[in-house]
Amino acid sequence: MKLSVAPLLCCLIIPAAYADDNGGLKKDTAPPPPHALDDGYRGTEDARTMTVEQAKEMHDGATISLRGNLIDGSGGDKFKFRDKTGTIDTIIPQAVFDGRKVQPDNMISINGSLDKKSSPPVVRVDRIQK
């Protein structure tokens, strides 16, 4: 019985010793500090807020992130959004407000998608941040 366990044990241990370490995260060097990164993914630092002027130039369905003010509500879920470069129409369902009150003097961020099939183009907002 002892002889049959020894070869079985060797068969299980030897492949682990010959395993090649090709993929995955290699932790042999320390990562550079965040301020020294030149390119590549950096999480929220890569997120960029665009202007209304830039948003109007984007393609239909583009993800839009704007910072400015809601200046007018024309009833229902239609609003005018303004930043320093201009205004754009938005569609903001009441569920997106989530009970929060937004006044024209509040600086907010909106995220959504651009609908260029409408004339003029509108942003369909799915998130508001105060």
Backbone as a chain_set.jsonl record, in Angstrom:
{"seq": "MKLSVAPLLCCLIIPAAYADDNGGLKKDTAPPPPHALDDGYRGTEDARTMTVEQAKEMHDGATISLRGNLIDGSGGDKFKFRDKTGTIDTIIPQAVFDGRKVQPDNMISINGSLDKKSSPPVVRVDRIQK", "coords": {"N": [[0.811, -1.187, 0.0], [1.979, 1.21, 0.715], [3.7, 1.666, -1.384], [2.059, 2.268, -3.553], [0.932, 4.708, -2.882], [3.028, 6.539, -2.818], [3.949, 6.901, -5.595], [1.625, 8.099, -6.595], [1.461, 10.43, -5.089], [3.773, 11.73, -5.964], [3.078, 12.188, -8.623], [1.189, 14.157, -8.322], [2.563, 16.295, -7.17], [4.797, 16.973, -8.809], [3.852, 18.198, -11.345], [3.065, 20.753, -10.421], [5.477, 21.886, -9.758], [6.628, 22.255, -12.231], [5.035, 24.114, -13.387], [4.46, 26.892, -15.435], [4.899, 30.343, -15.016], [3.236, 32.413, -16.601], [1.002, 34.224, -16.974], [-1.305, 36.652, -15.481], [-1.179, 38.798, -12.544], [1.854, 40.246, -11.824], [3.721, 40.648, -9.044], [6.269, 41.629, -8.548], [7.391, 44.153, -8.761], [6.906, 47.49, -7.54], [3.962, 49.504, -8.024], [3.778, 52.588, -9.96], [3.49, 55.861, -8.407], [0.268, 57.556, -8.222], [0.396, 60.205, -9.314], [2.393, 60.038, -11.153], [1.595, 58.685, -13.379], [1.406, 58.359, -16.835], [-0.144, 57.454, -18.993], [-2.911, 55.255, -19.785], [-5.446, 53.353, -18.008], [-7.007, 55.057, -15.364], [-9.134, 55.033, -13.649], [-11.56, 57.003, -12.021], [-10.236, 59.349, -12.523], [-9.956, 59.525, -15.233], [-12.447, 60.12, -16.103], [-14.357, 62.544, -17.747], [-15.85, 65.66, -17.808], [-17.871, 67.076, -20.199], [-18.614, 69.916, -22.326], [-21.681, 71.657, -23.203], [-21.545, 72.493, -25.829], [-19.622, 70.711, -26.905], [-21.028, 68.337, -26.485], [-23.175, 68.521, -28.262], [-21.93, 67.994, -30.644], [-21.375, 65.327, -30.612], [-22.018, 61.844, -31.521], [-25.167, 60.177, -32.282], [-26.657, 58.612, -29.529], [-24.446, 58.727, -27.913], [-22.677, 58.686, -24.794], [-23.22, 61.089, -22.381], [-21.884, 63.55, -20.234], [-22.451, 66.188, -18.245], [-21.92, 69.409, -16.664], [-23.579, 71.882, -14.961], [-26.43, 74.051, -14.909], [-29.935, 73.51, -14.342], [-32.211, 75.346, -15.995], [-34.801, 75.847, -16.811], [-38.05, 74.478, -16.757], [-40.199, 72.983, -18.866], [-42.533, 71.739, -18.344], [-43.803, 68.537, -17.392], [-41.416, 66.124, -18.119], [-39.462, 67.566, -19.404], [-36.692, 69.677, -19.693], [-34.513, 72.568, -19.688], [-31.044, 72.714, -19.954], [-28.124, 74.374, -18.924], [-24.78, 75.415, -19.499], [-21.548, 77.032, -19.402], [-21.115, 77.223, -22.135], [-23.457, 77.048, -23.583], [-26.938, 76.052, -24.186], [-29.004, 73.112, -23.797], [-31.634, 70.869, -24.585], [-33.224, 68.661, -22.304], [-34.396, 65.461, -21.188], [-35.741, 64.414, -18.331], [-36.794, 62.008, -16.311], [-39.095, 61.879, -13.515], [-38.359, 59.95, -11.653], [-35.595, 59.95, -11.722], [-34.868, 62.213, -10.323], [-35.344, 61.408, -7.747], [-36.69, 62.36, -5.477], [-35.204, 64.614, -4.784], [-34.792, 68.142, -4.696], [-34.128, 70.499, -7.159], [-32.803, 73.597, -7.867], [-32.622, 76.504, -10.024], [-30.216, 77.873, -9.411], [-28.556, 75.916, -8.442], [-25.618, 74.089, -8.908], [-25.22, 71.315, -10.882], [-24.496, 67.902, -11.887], [-25.11, 66.016, -14.761], [-25.798, 62.866, -16.232], [-26.2, 60.941, -19.138], [-27.677, 59.938, -22.271], [-27.187, 60.978, -25.651], [-29.676, 62.069, -27.846], [-29.931, 62.421, -31.034], [-31.79, 62.144, -32.952], [-34.008, 63.558, -32.398], [-35.2, 66.865, -32.98], [-34.504, 69.971, -31.863], [-31.364, 68.339, -30.787], [-31.523, 66.194, -27.875], [-30.756, 65.412, -24.45], [-31.1, 62.426, -22.84], [-31.535, 61.943, -19.661], [-30.148, 59.927, -17.132], [-29.059, 60.044, -14.656], [-28.536, 62.212, -11.922], [-26.46, 64.431, -10.151], [-25.947, 66.326, -7.285]], "CA": [[0.0, 0.0, 0.0], [2.867, 2.364, 0.766], [4.302, 1.875, -2.694], [1.105, 2.868, -4.488], [0.667, 6.084, -2.47], [4.201, 7.36, -3.151], [3.913, 7.373, -6.986], [0.479, 8.991, -6.761], [1.848, 11.701, -4.491], [4.754, 12.342, -6.866], [2.362, 12.655, -9.82], [0.465, 15.371, -7.983], [3.484, 17.365, -6.785], [5.731, 17.323, -9.887], [3.333, 19.203, -12.289], [3.061, 22.078, -9.807], [6.839, 22.402, -9.803], [6.94, 22.63, -13.604], [4.066, 25.094, -13.886], [5.085, 28.11, -15.932], [4.203, 31.534, -14.525], [3.159, 33.337, -17.733], [-0.041, 35.234, -16.937], [-1.743, 37.183, -14.198], [-0.515, 39.966, -11.968], [3.197, 39.994, -11.298], [3.91, 41.593, -7.941], [7.689, 41.761, -8.247], [7.767, 45.56, -8.692], [5.87, 48.361, -6.978], [3.348, 50.363, -9.042], [4.158, 53.998, -9.844], [2.502, 56.669, -7.684], [-0.767, 58.06, -9.141], [0.764, 61.438, -10.011], [3.421, 59.759, -12.146], [1.027, 57.936, -14.496], [1.339, 59.138, -18.064], [-1.262, 57.005, -19.803], [-3.539, 54.051, -19.283], [-6.68, 53.536, -17.24], [-6.791, 55.558, -14.013], [-10.396, 55.102, -12.922], [-12.356, 58.223, -12.106], [-9.434, 60.467, -13.029], [-10.14, 59.589, -16.673], [-13.784, 60.627, -16.406], [-14.238, 63.933, -18.157], [-17.099, 66.349, -18.041], [-17.797, 67.844, -21.437], [-19.468, 71.094, -22.376], [-22.859, 71.507, -24.051], [-21.07, 72.648, -27.202], [-19.015, 69.44, -27.296], [-22.066, 67.302, -26.475], [-23.97, 68.642, -29.483], [-21.127, 67.474, -31.751], [-21.224, 63.875, -30.458], [-22.905, 61.016, -32.348], [-26.418, 59.74, -31.666], [-26.476, 57.538, -28.563], [-23.212, 58.925, -27.144], [-22.825, 58.934, -23.369], [-22.985, 62.51, -22.124], [-21.703, 63.956, -18.843], [-22.411, 67.654, -18.26], [-21.986, 70.106, -15.384], [-24.164, 73.207, -15.147], [-27.667, 74.357, -14.189], [-31.248, 73.362, -14.968], [-32.703, 76.72, -15.942], [-36.216, 75.973, -17.137], [-38.821, 73.256, -16.907], [-41.343, 73.299, -19.723], [-43.636, 70.844, -18.008], [-43.523, 67.111, -17.522], [-40.03, 65.735, -17.879], [-38.591, 68.328, -20.312], [-35.979, 70.772, -19.023], [-33.375, 73.185, -20.382], [-29.811, 72.643, -19.178], [-27.185, 75.385, -19.406], [-23.449, 75.581, -18.932], [-20.925, 78.263, -19.894], [-21.009, 77.248, -23.592], [-24.753, 77.064, -24.248], [-28.05, 75.319, -23.583], [-29.465, 71.915, -24.497], [-32.861, 70.303, -24.033], [-33.034, 67.383, -21.612], [-35.563, 64.717, -20.722], [-35.379, 63.874, -17.025], [-37.955, 61.435, -15.63], [-39.183, 62.21, -12.091], [-37.651, 58.921, -10.88], [-34.174, 60.31, -11.665], [-34.704, 63.204, -9.253], [-35.338, 60.624, -6.507], [-37.163, 63.195, -4.371], [-34.353, 65.788, -4.569], [-35.221, 69.401, -5.306], [-33.042, 71.197, -7.848], [-33.155, 74.969, -8.203], [-31.776, 77.013, -11.104], [-28.892, 78.305, -8.976], [-27.776, 74.745, -8.013], [-24.722, 73.48, -9.88], [-25.439, 69.872, -10.874], [-23.922, 67.086, -12.955], [-26.066, 65.078, -15.333], [-25.257, 61.828, -17.107], [-27.245, 60.345, -19.95], [-27.304, 59.645, -23.652], [-27.593, 61.994, -26.61], [-30.651, 61.647, -28.843], [-29.844, 63.377, -32.138], [-32.929, 61.948, -33.852], [-34.912, 64.661, -32.089], [-34.713, 68.147, -33.471], [-33.058, 69.898, -31.663], [-30.919, 67.175, -30.015], [-31.822, 66.196, -26.439], [-30.035, 64.46, -23.608], [-31.981, 61.607, -22.003], [-30.76, 61.879, -18.414], [-30.419, 58.782, -16.265], [-28.443, 60.264, -13.34], [-28.269, 63.602, -11.516], [-25.674, 64.583, -8.934], [-25.92, 67.704, -6.798]], "C": [[0.86, 1.257, 0.0], [3.46, 2.66, -0.595], [3.324, 2.53, -3.672], [0.77, 4.322, -4.134], [1.817, 6.999, -2.883], [4.185, 7.806, -4.611], [2.743, 8.338, -7.248], [0.792, 10.386, -6.226], [2.844, 12.436, -5.376], [4.083, 12.9, -8.121], [1.607, 13.954, -9.547], [1.382, 16.552, -7.698], [4.333, 17.851, -7.958], [5.124, 18.328, -10.876], [3.289, 20.612, -11.708], [4.449, 22.698, -9.851], [7.211, 22.868, -11.19], [5.973, 23.672, -14.171], [4.78, 26.377, -14.272], [4.252, 29.306, -15.504], [4.164, 32.574, -15.638], [2.175, 34.474, -17.533], [-0.332, 35.747, -15.545], [-0.945, 38.391, -13.755], [0.833, 39.571, -11.41], [3.495, 41.069, -10.263], [5.373, 41.807, -7.592], [8.173, 43.208, -8.227], [6.594, 46.373, -8.155], [5.261, 49.216, -8.094], [3.817, 51.804, -8.877], [3.108, 54.755, -9.041], [1.502, 57.269, -8.679], [-0.367, 59.307, -9.917], [1.797, 61.21, -11.106], [2.887, 58.977, -13.344], [0.908, 58.836, -15.713], [0.162, 58.743, -18.939], [-1.813, 55.718, -19.214], [-4.759, 54.386, -18.447], [-6.359, 53.972, -15.827], [-8.094, 55.724, -13.253], [-11.094, 56.427, -13.11], [-11.549, 59.429, -12.574], [-9.597, 60.62, -14.532], [-11.509, 60.135, -17.052], [-13.684, 62.112, -16.701], [-15.621, 64.512, -18.379], [-16.932, 67.205, -19.283], [-18.698, 69.064, -21.346], [-20.664, 70.8, -23.275], [-22.452, 71.584, -25.517], [-20.443, 71.355, -27.723], [-20.065, 68.335, -27.396], [-22.881, 67.339, -27.764], [-23.242, 68.094, -30.699], [-20.989, 65.953, -31.719], [-22.229, 63.141, -31.359], [-24.152, 60.608, -31.564], [-26.148, 58.548, -30.742], [-25.23, 57.678, -27.702], [-23.537, 59.163, -25.671], [-22.37, 60.35, -23.074], [-22.86, 62.735, -20.625], [-21.497, 65.468, -18.832], [-22.492, 68.213, -16.851], [-22.488, 71.516, -15.636], [-25.432, 73.355, -14.335], [-28.891, 73.994, -15.019], [-31.906, 74.73, -14.859], [-34.187, 76.85, -16.203], [-36.838, 74.599, -17.261], [-40.061, 73.567, -17.696], [-42.514, 72.353, -19.48], [-43.281, 69.39, -18.233], [-42.079, 66.797, -17.197], [-39.046, 66.453, -18.804], [-38.021, 69.536, -19.597], [-34.93, 71.338, -19.958], [-32.194, 73.149, -19.432], [-28.831, 73.637, -19.779], [-25.839, 75.246, -18.718], [-22.838, 76.821, -19.571], [-20.865, 78.349, -21.418], [-22.353, 77.265, -24.311], [-25.804, 76.271, -23.497], [-28.384, 74.102, -24.437], [-30.724, 71.423, -23.8], [-32.541, 68.952, -23.397], [-34.391, 66.761, -21.304], [-35.137, 64.008, -19.45], [-36.639, 63.327, -16.362], [-37.922, 61.772, -14.126], [-38.433, 61.196, -11.229], [-36.159, 59.244, -10.744], [-33.916, 61.325, -10.561], [-34.683, 62.535, -7.881], [-35.711, 61.481, -5.29], [-36.323, 64.43, -4.095], [-34.917, 66.996, -5.3], [-33.998, 70.081, -5.91], [-33.543, 72.571, -8.24], [-32.21, 75.475, -9.281], [-30.383, 77.476, -10.668], [-28.032, 77.151, -8.449], [-26.914, 74.236, -9.16], [-24.9, 71.971, -9.765], [-24.647, 69.21, -11.992], [-25.007, 66.159, -13.448], [-25.325, 64.094, -16.229], [-26.419, 61.23, -17.879], [-26.745, 60.045, -21.344], [-27.893, 60.71, -24.574], [-28.557, 61.391, -27.623], [-30.653, 62.698, -29.945], [-30.967, 63.185, -33.151], [-33.984, 63.019, -33.609], [-34.328, 65.942, -32.661], [-35.29, 69.244, -32.589], [-32.672, 68.677, -30.82], [-31.262, 67.326, -28.531], [-30.94, 65.18, -25.738], [-31.074, 63.744, -22.756], [-31.187, 61.269, -20.744], [-31.159, 60.649, -17.623], [-29.786, 58.934, -14.879], [-28.195, 61.744, -13.121], [-27.463, 63.567, -10.224], [-25.655, 66.045, -8.563], [-24.583, 68.045, -6.208]], "O": [[0.514, 2.252, -0.637], [3.699, 3.823, -0.917], [3.753, 3.285, -4.545], [0.363, 5.086, -5.009], [1.574, 8.143, -3.265], [4.389, 8.992, -4.87], [2.872, 9.278, -8.032], [0.431, 11.393, -6.836], [2.756, 13.655, -5.518], [4.47, 13.956, -8.622], [1.411, 14.76, -10.457], [1.011, 17.696, -7.96], [4.564, 19.054, -8.077], [5.827, 19.27, -11.241], [3.464, 21.58, -12.449], [4.578, 23.916, -9.97], [8.024, 23.781, -11.335], [6.1, 24.063, -15.331], [5.609, 26.887, -13.518], [3.027, 29.281, -15.618], [4.959, 33.514, -15.635], [2.489, 35.608, -17.896], [0.296, 35.344, -14.565], [-0.138, 38.933, -14.51], [0.928, 38.647, -10.602], [3.517, 42.259, -10.579], [5.688, 42.136, -6.449], [9.264, 43.475, -7.723], [5.435, 45.984, -8.3], [5.972, 49.613, -9.017], [4.21, 52.205, -7.781], [1.951, 54.338, -8.996], [1.839, 57.473, -9.845], [-0.756, 59.453, -11.075], [2.05, 62.109, -11.908], [3.658, 58.638, -14.242], [0.374, 59.942, -15.63], [-0.464, 59.601, -19.562], [-1.256, 55.161, -18.269], [-5.066, 55.555, -18.209], [-5.54, 53.347, -15.154], [-8.147, 56.493, -12.294], [-11.208, 56.922, -14.231], [-12.131, 60.434, -12.983], [-9.404, 61.713, -15.066], [-11.716, 60.565, -18.186], [-13.006, 62.851, -15.986], [-16.457, 63.917, -19.059], [-15.971, 67.965, -19.403], [-19.456, 69.216, -20.389], [-20.665, 69.818, -24.018], [-22.957, 70.828, -26.347], [-20.706, 70.95, -28.856], [-19.999, 67.493, -28.292], [-23.239, 66.289, -28.298], [-23.884, 67.758, -31.694], [-20.534, 65.354, -32.694], [-23.163, 63.744, -31.887], [-24.181, 60.686, -30.336], [-25.486, 57.588, -31.138], [-24.979, 56.831, -26.845], [-24.556, 59.771, -25.346], [-21.277, 60.76, -23.464], [-23.63, 62.183, -19.839], [-20.495, 65.97, -19.343], [-23.054, 67.586, -15.953], [-21.904, 72.261, -16.424], [-25.522, 72.857, -13.213], [-28.892, 74.146, -16.241], [-32.136, 75.221, -13.754], [-34.783, 77.868, -15.851], [-36.233, 73.673, -17.801], [-40.902, 74.343, -17.241], [-43.383, 72.2, -20.338], [-42.543, 69.056, -19.16], [-41.576, 67.158, -16.133], [-37.915, 65.998, -18.971], [-38.746, 70.316, -18.98], [-34.505, 70.676, -20.906], [-32.312, 73.504, -18.259], [-28.716, 73.737, -21.001], [-25.762, 74.993, -17.515], [-23.549, 77.589, -20.22], [-20.596, 79.422, -21.958], [-22.396, 77.474, -25.523], [-25.612, 75.871, -22.349], [-28.091, 74.06, -25.632], [-30.865, 71.546, -22.584], [-31.699, 68.201, -23.89], [-35.398, 67.458, -21.178], [-34.287, 63.117, -19.474], [-37.472, 64.104, -15.895], [-36.848, 61.93, -13.545], [-37.919, 61.559, -10.171], [-35.53, 58.855, -9.761], [-32.859, 61.301, -9.932], [-34.063, 63.052, -6.952], [-35.123, 61.343, -4.217], [-36.696, 65.233, -3.24], [-35.456, 66.87, -6.4], [-32.964, 70.221, -5.256], [-34.59, 72.698, -8.875], [-31.113, 74.939, -9.442], [-29.458, 77.47, -11.48], [-26.891, 77.379, -8.047], [-27.416, 73.98, -10.255], [-24.749, 71.407, -8.682], [-24.187, 69.871, -12.923], [-25.744, 65.578, -12.652], [-24.353, 64.448, -16.896], [-27.502, 61.036, -17.328], [-25.542, 59.915, -21.574], [-28.958, 61.266, -24.306], [-28.29, 60.331, -28.189], [-31.294, 63.741, -29.815], [-31.091, 63.962, -34.098], [-34.76, 63.35, -34.506], [-33.113, 66.079, -32.804], [-36.509, 69.42, -32.584], [-33.536, 68.048, -30.208], [-31.289, 68.436, -27.998], [-30.448, 64.226, -26.342], [-31.839, 64.383, -22.033], [-30.29, 60.426, -20.762], [-32.343, 60.356, -17.457], [-29.949, 58.064, -14.024], [-27.71, 62.446, -14.009], [-27.745, 62.778, -9.322], [-25.386, 66.907, -9.4], [-24.38, 69.169, -5.747]]}, "num_chains": 1, "name": "protein.A"}
